[in-house]
Short mmCIF file of C-alpha atoms in Angstrom, two decimals:
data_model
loop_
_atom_site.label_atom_id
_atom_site.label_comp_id
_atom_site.label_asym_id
_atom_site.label_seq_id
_atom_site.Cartn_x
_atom_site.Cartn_y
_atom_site.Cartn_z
CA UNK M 1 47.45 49.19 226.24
CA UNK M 2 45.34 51.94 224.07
CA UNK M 3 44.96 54.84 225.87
CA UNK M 4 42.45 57.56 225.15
CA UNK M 5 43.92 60.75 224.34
CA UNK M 6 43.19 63.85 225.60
CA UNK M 7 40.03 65.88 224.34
CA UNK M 8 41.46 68.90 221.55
CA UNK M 9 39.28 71.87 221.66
CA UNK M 10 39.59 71.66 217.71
CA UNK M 11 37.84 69.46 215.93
CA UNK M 12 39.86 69.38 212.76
CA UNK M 13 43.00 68.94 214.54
CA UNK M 14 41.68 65.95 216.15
CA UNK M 15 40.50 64.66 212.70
CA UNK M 16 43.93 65.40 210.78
CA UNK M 17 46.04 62.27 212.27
CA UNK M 18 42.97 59.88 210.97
CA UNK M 19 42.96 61.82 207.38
CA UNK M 20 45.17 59.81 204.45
CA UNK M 21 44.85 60.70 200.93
CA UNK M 22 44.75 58.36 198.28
CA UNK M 23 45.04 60.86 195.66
CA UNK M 24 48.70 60.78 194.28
CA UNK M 25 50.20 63.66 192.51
CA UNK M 26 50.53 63.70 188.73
CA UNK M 27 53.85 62.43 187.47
CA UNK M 28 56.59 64.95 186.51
CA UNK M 29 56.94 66.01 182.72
CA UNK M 30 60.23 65.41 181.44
CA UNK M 31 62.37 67.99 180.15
CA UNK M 32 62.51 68.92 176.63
CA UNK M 33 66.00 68.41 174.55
CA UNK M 34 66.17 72.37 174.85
CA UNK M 35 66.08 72.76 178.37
CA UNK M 36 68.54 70.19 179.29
CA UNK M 37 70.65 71.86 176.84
CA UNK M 38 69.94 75.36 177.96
CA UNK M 39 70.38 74.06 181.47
CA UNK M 40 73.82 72.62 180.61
CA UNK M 41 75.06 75.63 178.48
CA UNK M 42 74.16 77.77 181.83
CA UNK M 43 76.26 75.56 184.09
CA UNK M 44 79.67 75.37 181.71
CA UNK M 45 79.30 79.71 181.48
CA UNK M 46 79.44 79.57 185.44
CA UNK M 47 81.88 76.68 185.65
CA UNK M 48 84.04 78.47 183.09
CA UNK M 49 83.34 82.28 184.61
CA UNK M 50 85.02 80.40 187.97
CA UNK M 51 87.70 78.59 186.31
CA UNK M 52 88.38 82.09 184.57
CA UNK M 53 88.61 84.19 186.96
CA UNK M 54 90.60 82.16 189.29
CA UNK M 55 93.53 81.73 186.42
CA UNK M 56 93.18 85.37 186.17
CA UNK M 57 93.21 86.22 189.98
CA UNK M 58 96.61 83.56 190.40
CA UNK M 59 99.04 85.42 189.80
CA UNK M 60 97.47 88.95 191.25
CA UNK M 61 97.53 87.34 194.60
CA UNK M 62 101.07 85.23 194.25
CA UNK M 63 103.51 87.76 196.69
CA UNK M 64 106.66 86.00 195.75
CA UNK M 65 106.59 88.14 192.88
CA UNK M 66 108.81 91.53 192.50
CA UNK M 67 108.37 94.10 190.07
CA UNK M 68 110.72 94.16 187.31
CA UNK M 69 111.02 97.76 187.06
CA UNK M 70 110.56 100.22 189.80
CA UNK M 71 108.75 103.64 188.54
CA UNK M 72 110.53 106.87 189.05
CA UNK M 73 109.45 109.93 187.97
CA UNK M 74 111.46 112.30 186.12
CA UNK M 75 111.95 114.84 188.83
CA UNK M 76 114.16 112.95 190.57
CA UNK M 77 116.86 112.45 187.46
CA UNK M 78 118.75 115.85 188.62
CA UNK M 79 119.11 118.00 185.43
#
């Protein structure tokens, strides 16, 4: 039923499965008013930088599109 295991050649190794702490971290500090507002003021300039950008970039990338006026310079009106 228990079986020994096998002999480690390091000590500590051996030693680290029997090893539990009973020292438990110190809680968290909560964040200030500031920083959640910083925090949130950070994440509506990227949101809005994306949502920009993408209204911008719509109709640069819509092809169904034609110019409304074709260039031509004025070497080619024959004088």
């Amino acid at each position: 039923m228990f079986r020994r295991r096998e002999p480690v050649p390091f000590a500590f190794v051996a030693e680290a499965d029997k090893f539990r702490s009973n020292v438990t971290p110190p809680p968290r500090e909560r964040a200030t008013a500031g920083q959640i507002m910083g925090r949130t003021l950070i994440g509506l300039t990227v949101v809005a930088g994306l949502v920009g950008s993408l209204l911008f970039g719509m109709p640069a990338m819509s092809a169904d599109q034609s110019p409304a006026k074709t260039q031509q310079s004025e070497a080619s009106d024959g004088r």
